[in-house]
Coordinates of C-alpha atoms in Angstrom, one line a residue:
Chain A
X1 CA 19.8 -13.0 -34.4
X2 CA 18.7 -9.6 -33.2
X3 CA 15.1 -9.2 -32.0
X4 CA 13.6 -6.0 -33.3
X5 CA 11.2 -5.1 -30.5
X6 CA 8.4 -2.6 -30.6
X7 CA 8.5 -0.5 -27.4
X8 CA 4.9 -1.1 -26.5
X9 CA 5.2 -4.9 -27.0
X10 CA 8.3 -4.9 -24.9
X11 CA 6.4 -3.0 -22.2
X12 CA 3.6 -5.6 -22.2
X13 CA 6.2 -8.5 -22.2
X14 CA 7.8 -7.1 -19.1
X15 CA 4.5 -6.9 -17.3
X16 CA 3.6 -10.4 -18.3
X17 CA 6.9 -11.7 -17.0
X18 CA 6.4 -9.8 -13.8
X19 CA 2.8 -11.0 -13.3
X20 CA 3.9 -14.7 -13.8
X21 CA 6.6 -14.3 -11.2
X22 CA 4.2 -12.6 -8.8
X23 CA 1.7 -15.4 -9.1
X24 CA 4.4 -18.1 -8.8
X25 CA 6.0 -16.7 -5.5
X26 CA 3.0 -17.3 -3.2
X27 CA 2.0 -20.5 -4.9
X28 CA 5.5 -21.8 -4.6
X29 CA 5.6 -21.0 -0.9
X30 CA 2.3 -22.9 -0.5
X31 CA 3.6 -25.9 -2.4
X32 CA 6.8 -25.9 -0.3
X33 CA 4.7 -25.7 2.8
X34 CA 2.5 -28.5 1.6
X35 CA 5.5 -30.7 1.0
X36 CA 7.4 -29.9 4.2
X37 CA 4.5 -30.0 6.6
X38 CA 2.7 -33.0 8.0
X39 CA -1.1 -33.1 8.2
X40 CA -2.7 -34.6 11.3
X41 CA -6.1 -33.0 11.7
X42 CA -7.9 -33.6 15.0
X43 CA -11.3 -32.2 16.3
X44 CA -9.6 -30.1 18.9
X45 CA -6.9 -28.7 16.6
X46 CA -9.3 -27.8 13.9
X47 CA -11.8 -26.2 16.2
X48 CA -12.3 -22.4 15.9
X49 CA -9.9 -20.4 18.2
X50 CA -11.7 -19.1 21.2
X51 CA -8.9 -18.5 23.7
X52 CA -9.1 -22.1 25.0
X53 CA -12.9 -22.0 25.6
X54 CA -15.3 -24.4 24.0
X55 CA -16.7 -22.8 20.8
X56 CA -20.3 -21.6 21.3
X57 CA -23.0 -19.8 19.3
X58 CA -22.6 -18.4 15.8
X59 CA -19.3 -17.3 14.4
X60 CA -20.6 -14.5 12.3
X61 CA -21.4 -11.6 14.6
X62 CA -23.9 -8.9 14.0
X63 CA -22.7 -5.3 14.1
X64 CA -24.4 -2.3 15.6
X65 CA -26.6 0.0 13.4
X66 CA -24.7 3.0 14.7
X67 CA -22.1 2.4 12.0
X68 CA -24.6 2.5 9.2
X69 CA -24.5 6.3 8.8
X70 CA -20.7 5.9 8.2
X71 CA -21.5 3.5 5.3
X72 CA -23.8 6.1 3.7
X73 CA -21.3 8.9 4.2
X74 CA -18.7 6.6 2.6
X75 CA -20.9 6.1 -0.5
X76 CA -21.2 9.8 -0.9
X77 CA -17.6 10.8 -0.2
X78 CA -16.2 7.9 -2.1
X79 CA -18.0 9.0 -5.3
X80 CA -16.9 12.6 -4.6
X81 CA -13.3 11.6 -4.1
X82 CA -13.2 9.5 -7.2
X83 CA -14.8 12.3 -9.3
X84 CA -12.3 14.8 -8.0
X85 CA -9.4 12.5 -8.7
X86 CA -10.6 11.8 -12.3
X87 CA -11.1 15.4 -13.2
X88 CA -8.0 16.6 -11.3
X89 CA -5.5 16.8 -14.2
X90 CA -7.7 19.1 -16.3
X91 CA -9.3 21.1 -13.5
X92 CA -6.8 23.9 -13.6
X93 CA -6.8 24.0 -17.4
X94 CA -10.4 25.1 -17.4
X95 CA -10.8 28.9 -17.1
X96 CA -14.2 28.6 -15.4
X97 CA -12.7 26.3 -12.7
X98 CA -9.9 28.7 -12.0
X99 CA -12.1 31.8 -12.1
X100 CA -15.0 30.6 -10.0
X101 CA -13.9 27.2 -8.7
X102 CA -12.7 28.5 -5.3
X103 CA -16.0 30.3 -4.7
X104 CA -18.0 27.1 -5.4
X105 CA -15.6 25.1 -3.4
X106 CA -15.7 27.4 -0.4
X107 CA -19.5 27.1 -0.4
X108 CA -19.1 23.3 -0.5
X109 CA -16.6 23.4 2.4
X110 CA -19.0 25.6 4.5
X111 CA -21.8 23.1 3.8
X112 CA -19.5 20.2 4.9
X113 CA -18.6 21.9 8.1
X114 CA -22.3 22.6 8.8
X115 CA -23.0 18.9 8.3
X116 CA -20.2 17.8 10.5
X117 CA -21.2 20.2 13.3
X118 CA -24.8 19.0 13.1
X119 CA -23.6 15.4 13.2
X120 CA -21.6 16.0 16.3
X121 CA -22.9 13.6 19.0
X122 CA -24.4 15.2 22.2
X123 CA -22.1 15.6 25.2
X124 CA -18.8 15.9 23.3
Chain B
X1 CA 23.0 -27.4 -38.0
X2 CA 26.1 -27.9 -35.9
X3 CA 26.4 -27.3 -32.1
X4 CA 28.2 -23.9 -32.5
X5 CA 25.3 -22.4 -34.4
X6 CA 22.8 -23.5 -31.7
X7 CA 25.0 -22.0 -29.0
X8 CA 25.4 -18.8 -31.0
X9 CA 21.7 -18.4 -31.5
X10 CA 21.0 -19.1 -27.8
X11 CA 23.6 -16.5 -26.8
X12 CA 22.0 -14.0 -29.2
X13 CA 18.6 -14.8 -27.8
X14 CA 19.5 -14.3 -24.1
X15 CA 22.6 -12.1 -24.1
X16 CA 21.2 -9.0 -25.7
X17 CA 20.2 -5.6 -24.4
X18 CA 16.4 -5.9 -24.2
X19 CA 16.5 -9.3 -22.4
X20 CA 19.1 -8.2 -19.8
X21 CA 17.2 -4.9 -19.2
X22 CA 14.0 -7.0 -18.7
X23 CA 15.8 -9.2 -16.1
X24 CA 17.1 -6.1 -14.3
X25 CA 13.7 -4.4 -14.3
X26 CA 11.5 -7.4 -13.5
X27 CA 13.8 -9.4 -11.2
X28 CA 16.0 -6.9 -9.4
X29 CA 15.3 -3.2 -8.9
X30 CA 11.7 -2.2 -9.0
X31 CA 10.7 -5.8 -9.6
X32 CA 10.8 -8.8 -7.4
X33 CA 14.0 -8.7 -5.4
X34 CA 13.5 -5.1 -4.1
X35 CA 10.3 -5.8 -2.2
X36 CA 11.5 -9.2 -1.1
X37 CA 14.8 -7.8 0.3
X38 CA 12.8 -4.9 1.7
X39 CA 10.6 -7.2 3.7
X40 CA 13.6 -9.0 5.2
X41 CA 15.3 -5.8 6.0
X42 CA 12.2 -3.9 7.2
X43 CA 11.2 -6.5 9.7
X44 CA 14.7 -6.7 11.1
X45 CA 15.0 -2.9 11.2
X46 CA 11.6 -2.5 12.8
X47 CA 12.5 -5.0 15.6
X48 CA 15.9 -3.2 16.2
X49 CA 14.2 0.3 16.1
X50 CA 11.5 -0.7 18.6
X51 CA 14.1 -2.3 20.8
X52 CA 16.0 1.0 20.8
X53 CA 12.9 2.9 21.6
X54 CA 12.0 0.5 24.5
X55 CA 15.7 0.4 25.7
X56 CA 16.0 -3.3 24.9
X57 CA 18.6 -5.1 22.7
X58 CA 16.4 -6.7 20.2
X59 CA 17.2 -9.6 17.9
X60 CA 20.9 -10.4 18.3
X61 CA 22.1 -13.9 17.4
X62 CA 21.2 -14.9 13.9
X63 CA 23.6 -12.9 11.7
X64 CA 27.0 -11.3 11.7
X65 CA 28.2 -8.6 14.1
X66 CA 26.3 -5.3 14.0
X67 CA 23.7 -6.8 11.7
X68 CA 22.8 -9.3 14.5
X69 CA 19.4 -10.8 13.9
X70 CA 19.1 -9.9 10.2
X71 CA 18.5 -13.6 9.2
X72 CA 16.0 -14.0 12.0
X73 CA 13.1 -13.5 9.5
X74 CA 14.4 -16.1 7.1
X75 CA 14.7 -18.5 10.0
X76 CA 11.1 -17.6 11.1
X77 CA 9.8 -18.1 7.5
X78 CA 11.5 -21.5 7.2
X79 CA 10.0 -22.5 10.5
X80 CA 6.5 -21.3 9.6
X81 CA 6.7 -23.1 6.2
X82 CA 7.1 -26.4 8.0
X83 CA 4.1 -25.8 10.2
X84 CA 0.9 -27.8 9.6
X85 CA -1.7 -26.0 7.4
X86 CA -4.7 -26.0 9.7
X87 CA -8.1 -25.3 8.1
X88 CA -10.7 -24.8 10.9
X89 CA -14.0 -26.7 10.6
X90 CA -16.0 -23.4 10.6
X91 CA -13.9 -21.9 7.8
X92 CA -15.0 -21.5 4.1
X93 CA -12.4 -24.0 2.8
X94 CA -11.8 -22.5 -0.7
X95 CA -11.7 -18.9 0.3
X96 CA -9.6 -19.6 3.4
X97 CA -7.0 -21.2 1.2
X98 CA -7.0 -18.8 -1.8
X99 CA -7.4 -15.3 -0.3
X100 CA -4.2 -15.3 1.8
X101 CA -2.3 -16.3 -1.3
X102 CA -4.0 -13.6 -3.4
X103 CA -2.9 -10.9 -0.9
X104 CA 0.8 -10.8 -1.7
X105 CA 0.0 -11.2 -5.4
X106 CA -2.1 -8.0 -5.4
X107 CA 0.4 -6.1 -3.2
X108 CA 3.4 -7.1 -5.4
X109 CA 1.6 -6.3 -8.6
X110 CA 1.5 -2.6 -7.6
X111 CA 5.3 -2.6 -7.7
X112 CA 5.1 -3.0 -11.5
X113 CA 3.7 0.5 -12.0
X114 CA 6.2 2.4 -9.8
X115 CA 9.0 4.2 -11.6
X116 CA 12.2 4.5 -9.5
X117 CA 14.9 6.2 -11.5
X118 CA 15.9 7.5 -15.0
X119 CA 17.4 4.7 -17.1
X120 CA 18.1 4.4 -20.8
X121 CA 15.6 1.9 -21.9
X122 CA 14.2 -0.1 -24.8
X123 CA 10.7 0.5 -23.5
X124 CA 8.5 3.4 -24.2
X125 CA 10.1 5.7 -21.5
X126 CA 13.7 6.1 -20.4
X127 CA 12.9 5.2 -16.8
X128 CA 13.3 2.1 -14.6
X129 CA 9.8 0.9 -14.4
X130 CA 8.4 -2.6 -15.1
X131 CA 5.3 -1.5 -17.0
X132 CA 4.8 2.1 -18.1
X133 CA 1.3 3.6 -18.4
X134 CA 0.5 7.3 -18.2
X135 CA -2.2 6.5 -15.7
X136 CA 0.1 4.6 -13.2
X137 CA -1.0 6.5 -10.1
X138 CA -4.6 5.4 -10.7
X139 CA -3.6 1.8 -11.1
X140 CA -1.5 1.8 -7.9
X141 CA -4.3 3.4 -5.9
X142 CA -6.8 0.9 -7.4
X143 CA -4.6 -2.1 -6.4
X144 CA -4.3 -0.5 -3.0
X145 CA -8.1 -0.3 -2.8
X146 CA -8.5 -4.1 -3.4
X147 CA -6.6 -4.9 -0.1
X148 CA -9.5 -4.0 2.3
X149 CA -11.9 -6.3 0.4
X150 CA -9.4 -9.2 0.7
X151 CA -9.1 -8.5 4.4
X152 CA -12.9 -8.5 4.8
X153 CA -13.2 -11.7 2.8
X154 CA -10.4 -13.4 4.8
X155 CA -12.0 -12.4 8.1
X156 CA -15.4 -13.7 7.0
X157 CA -14.0 -16.9 5.5
X158 CA -12.1 -17.8 8.7
X159 CA -15.4 -18.3 10.5
X160 CA -14.4 -17.2 14.0
X161 CA -15.7 -14.4 16.2
X162 CA -12.4 -12.7 16.4
X163 CA -11.7 -12.7 12.7
X164 CA -15.2 -11.4 12.0
X165 CA -14.8 -8.6 14.5
X166 CA -11.4 -7.8 13.0
X167 CA -12.8 -7.8 9.5
X168 CA -15.6 -5.4 10.5
X169 CA -13.1 -3.1 12.1
X170 CA -10.9 -3.3 9.0
X171 CA -14.0 -2.4 6.9
X172 CA -14.6 0.8 9.0
X173 CA -11.0 1.8 9.1
X174 CA -9.8 1.0 5.6
X175 CA -12.8 2.3 3.7
X176 CA -12.9 5.5 5.8
X177 CA -9.3 6.3 5.0
X178 CA -9.6 5.5 1.2
X179 CA -11.3 8.9 0.8
X180 CA -8.5 11.1 2.2
X181 CA -5.9 9.1 0.3
X182 CA -7.7 9.8 -3.0
X183 CA -8.4 13.4 -2.1
X184 CA -4.8 14.2 -1.2
X185 CA -3.5 12.3 -4.3
X186 CA -6.0 14.5 -6.3
X187 CA -4.2 17.6 -4.9
X188 CA -0.9 16.5 -6.4
X189 CA -2.5 15.4 -9.7
X190 CA -4.3 18.7 -9.9
X191 CA -1.1 20.7 -9.5
X192 CA 0.8 18.5 -12.0
X193 CA -1.9 18.2 -14.5
X194 CA -1.1 14.5 -15.1
X195 CA -1.7 11.0 -13.7
X196 CA 1.8 10.1 -14.6
X197 CA 4.1 9.5 -11.6
X198 CA 7.1 10.3 -13.8
X199 CA 5.7 13.7 -14.7
X200 CA 4.7 14.2 -11.1
X201 CA 8.3 13.7 -10.0
X202 CA 9.8 15.8 -12.9
X203 CA 7.5 18.7 -12.0
X204 CA 9.0 18.8 -8.5
X205 CA 12.4 20.0 -9.9
X206 CA 12.0 23.5 -8.4
X207 CA 10.0 22.8 -5.3
X208 CA 9.0 19.5 -3.7
X209 CA 5.3 19.0 -3.1
X210 CA 5.9 18.5 0.7
X211 CA 6.7 22.2 0.8
X212 CA 4.1 23.4 -1.8
X213 CA 1.2 21.1 -0.5
X214 CA 2.1 20.5 3.2
X215 CA -1.5 19.7 4.2
X216 CA -1.9 17.2 1.4
X217 CA 1.3 15.5 2.5
X218 CA 0.1 15.3 6.1
X219 CA -3.3 13.9 5.1
X220 CA -1.7 11.4 2.7
X221 CA 0.9 10.2 5.2
X222 CA -1.6 9.7 8.1
X223 CA -4.2 8.0 5.9
X224 CA -1.6 5.7 4.4
X225 CA -0.5 4.8 7.9
X226 CA -4.1 3.9 8.6
X227 CA -4.5 2.0 5.3
X228 CA -1.4 -0.1 6.3
X229 CA -2.8 -0.7 9.7
X230 CA 0.4 0.5 11.4
X231 CA 0.4 1.0 15.2
X232 CA -1.7 4.1 16.1
X233 CA -4.2 2.6 13.6
X234 CA -3.8 -1.1 14.2
X235 CA -7.4 -1.6 15.4
X236 CA -8.1 -4.5 12.9
X237 CA -5.3 -6.5 14.6
X238 CA -5.4 -5.2 18.1
X239 CA -3.5 -8.0 19.9
X240 CA -4.7 -7.1 23.4
X241 CA -8.4 -7.0 22.4
X242 CA -9.2 -9.5 19.7
X243 CA -6.2 -11.9 19.6
X244 CA -4.9 -11.0 16.1
X245 CA -8.0 -9.6 14.5
X246 CA -8.8 -10.8 11.0
X247 CA -5.7 -13.0 10.8
X248 CA -6.3 -14.9 14.1
X249 CA -6.9 -18.4 12.5
X250 CA -3.9 -18.4 10.1
X251 CA -1.0 -20.7 10.7
X252 CA 2.1 -21.6 8.8
X253 CA 2.2 -20.5 5.1
X254 CA -1.1 -18.5 5.3
X255 CA 0.4 -16.4 8.1
X256 CA 3.6 -15.9 6.1
X257 CA 1.6 -14.7 3.1
X258 CA -0.5 -12.3 5.1
X259 CA 2.5 -10.7 6.8
X260 CA 4.5 -10.6 3.5
X261 CA 1.6 -8.7 1.9
X262 CA 1.5 -6.2 4.8
X263 CA 5.2 -5.4 4.4
X264 CA 5.0 -5.2 0.6
X265 CA 2.1 -2.7 1.1
X266 CA 4.4 -0.7 3.4
X267 CA 7.0 -0.7 0.5
X268 CA 4.5 0.5 -2.0
X269 CA 3.1 3.2 0.3
X270 CA 6.6 4.5 1.0
X271 CA 7.4 4.6 -2.7
X272 CA 4.2 6.5 -3.3
X273 CA 5.0 9.1 -0.6
X274 CA 8.5 9.5 -1.9
X275 CA 7.3 10.0 -5.5
X276 CA 4.3 12.2 -4.8
X277 CA 5.8 14.5 -2.2
X278 CA 9.6 14.1 -1.7
X279 CA 10.7 14.6 -5.3
X280 CA 11.4 10.9 -6.0
X281 CA 14.8 10.5 -7.6
X282 CA 15.6 14.2 -7.9
X283 CA 18.7 15.4 -6.1
X284 CA 22.3 16.6 -6.6
X285 CA 25.6 14.7 -6.9
X286 CA 24.4 11.2 -6.0
X287 CA 22.9 9.0 -8.7
X288 CA 19.0 9.2 -9.0
X289 CA 18.4 5.6 -7.7
X290 CA 20.5 6.4 -4.6
X291 CA 18.4 9.5 -3.9
X292 CA 15.2 7.5 -4.3
X293 CA 16.4 4.8 -1.8
X294 CA 17.5 7.5 0.7
X295 CA 14.2 9.2 0.7
X296 CA 12.4 5.9 0.6
X297 CA 14.3 4.8 3.7
X298 CA 13.5 8.0 5.6
X299 CA 9.8 7.5 4.9
X300 CA 9.9 3.9 6.0
X301 CA 11.5 5.0 9.3
X302 CA 8.7 7.4 9.9
X303 CA 6.1 4.7 9.1
X304 CA 7.8 2.2 11.5
X305 CA 8.4 4.8 14.2
X306 CA 4.6 5.1 14.9
X307 CA 4.6 1.7 16.4
X308 CA 7.1 2.7 19.0
X309 CA 5.8 6.1 20.1
X310 CA 2.0 6.1 19.9
X311 CA -0.7 4.2 21.7
X312 CA -3.5 2.6 19.8
X313 CA -6.6 4.8 19.0
X314 CA -10.1 3.7 19.9
X315 CA -12.4 3.0 16.9
X316 CA -14.6 6.1 17.5
X317 CA -11.4 8.3 17.8
X318 CA -10.2 6.8 14.5
X319 CA -13.5 7.4 12.7
X320 CA -13.6 10.9 14.0
X321 CA -10.1 11.6 12.9
X322 CA -10.8 10.3 9.5
X323 CA -14.1 11.8 8.7
X324 CA -14.0 15.1 10.8
X325 CA -10.3 16.1 10.4
X326 CA -8.5 14.5 7.5
X327 CA -11.3 14.8 4.8
X328 CA -12.0 18.5 5.6
X329 CA -8.2 19.2 5.7
X330 CA -7.8 17.6 2.2
X331 CA -10.7 19.7 0.9
X332 CA -9.1 22.8 2.4
X333 CA -5.9 21.9 0.5
X334 CA -7.8 21.7 -2.8
X335 CA -9.4 25.1 -1.9
X336 CA -5.9 26.6 -1.3
X337 CA -4.8 25.2 -4.7
X338 CA -7.7 26.8 -6.5
X339 CA -7.0 30.2 -4.7
X340 CA -3.4 29.9 -5.7
X341 CA -4.4 29.2 -9.3
X342 CA -6.5 32.3 -9.4
X343 CA -4.3 34.8 -7.6
X344 CA -0.7 33.5 -7.7
X345 CA -0.4 31.0 -10.6
X346 CA 3.4 31.5 -10.8
X347 CA 3.8 29.5 -7.6
X348 CA 2.4 26.3 -9.2
X349 CA 5.0 24.3 -11.1
X350 CA 3.1 23.9 -14.3
X351 CA 1.7 26.9 -16.1
X352 CA -1.7 26.4 -17.4
X353 CA -3.4 28.2 -20.3
X354 CA -7.0 29.0 -19.5
X355 CA -9.2 27.2 -22.0

């Protein structure tokens, strides 16, 4: 009995096999741990770790507003980076990109440096 | 139907070329055993290397002769698996139990898309890769990008001040360094003209991209170090400040899974650096897989060395380095590529026809 396999189907079969193994490994570790370990919960043991102090206040901290600009910059640059990565394979195949791309890009870099210098905190 | 026919058909089902190839690919080389053995070896090697840097001896007893301590990790893992699974009262029970298990799954899944060497295959390409797709670099980067969200989720679900603080730090750091990773990968993709890691390696036959695109290599390596949370960038863990950061509450099997995922990520990152910039399996005399492993090992040493020789950055220094230095550097590299394409296209490995 010889299995005549299509290359694409074989490809997907390999991935399926791998994914099943990848799912099994951590789950198996968890099951082994569940079998081997004993469970004796106590109020002190299951309290939140506070370096030996009694837990107080809320566990979920607030964070400072100073990091908010970084979130906005990330939204902009994340989109830019993904766009560049997606168009990257065909960028050098376009004559207009090769002819004029570096001019446009140098303007963009100048604008970026301007933004970075203007964002520089005082006293640095 | 007699017993001989059954045995013959079973032999035909399992002892044939495609099945054995599948076992090799999925179980041994790029598949499961490679990252598992890598984790055992890398932890031992890291301890020994740091001990050499610190003028100590390092792990010594568990294991034979010069490899003293190599089975220490297995002993550690066995010990940790016996530990009680403690779920704190404040934790989100379901997420706290599921997310640490999901971390190694996501990290290991990335290994399926990494080609490691040429190999006559039944599959669509003659390379040793579990699953071939021409967009494999995109898939690997996407799987890498899931990790920060798992970290943030874990830190939030643990319900402790330290884990929340660690998760916030991880959010700043990992998201900030996603952008340079993608930009420097875009440099390589742009020069090659393909998302295919195999084509990226084959196009380095004349010149490795570490020489052609040195700035992109620097940016990619440093931002990968930050993505992995290795020492100069280990702010989300920061033992001296916030206990163990986002993983503070984990005990036993959860801790094993989290650490396992971190080292598998190190494996994937080293594979990516090797394939994108060091010419992958290309090299004279030795077989391709050996070249891949040699280059991979050198990259791993450089990743591990950071822990021995650099102090930890502050969070403002880290964000400055990411946003003010690495991203502009990556953009400058793209600019250099565009200038090269205009004025010296013969330097680039792939010749393009203007369309």
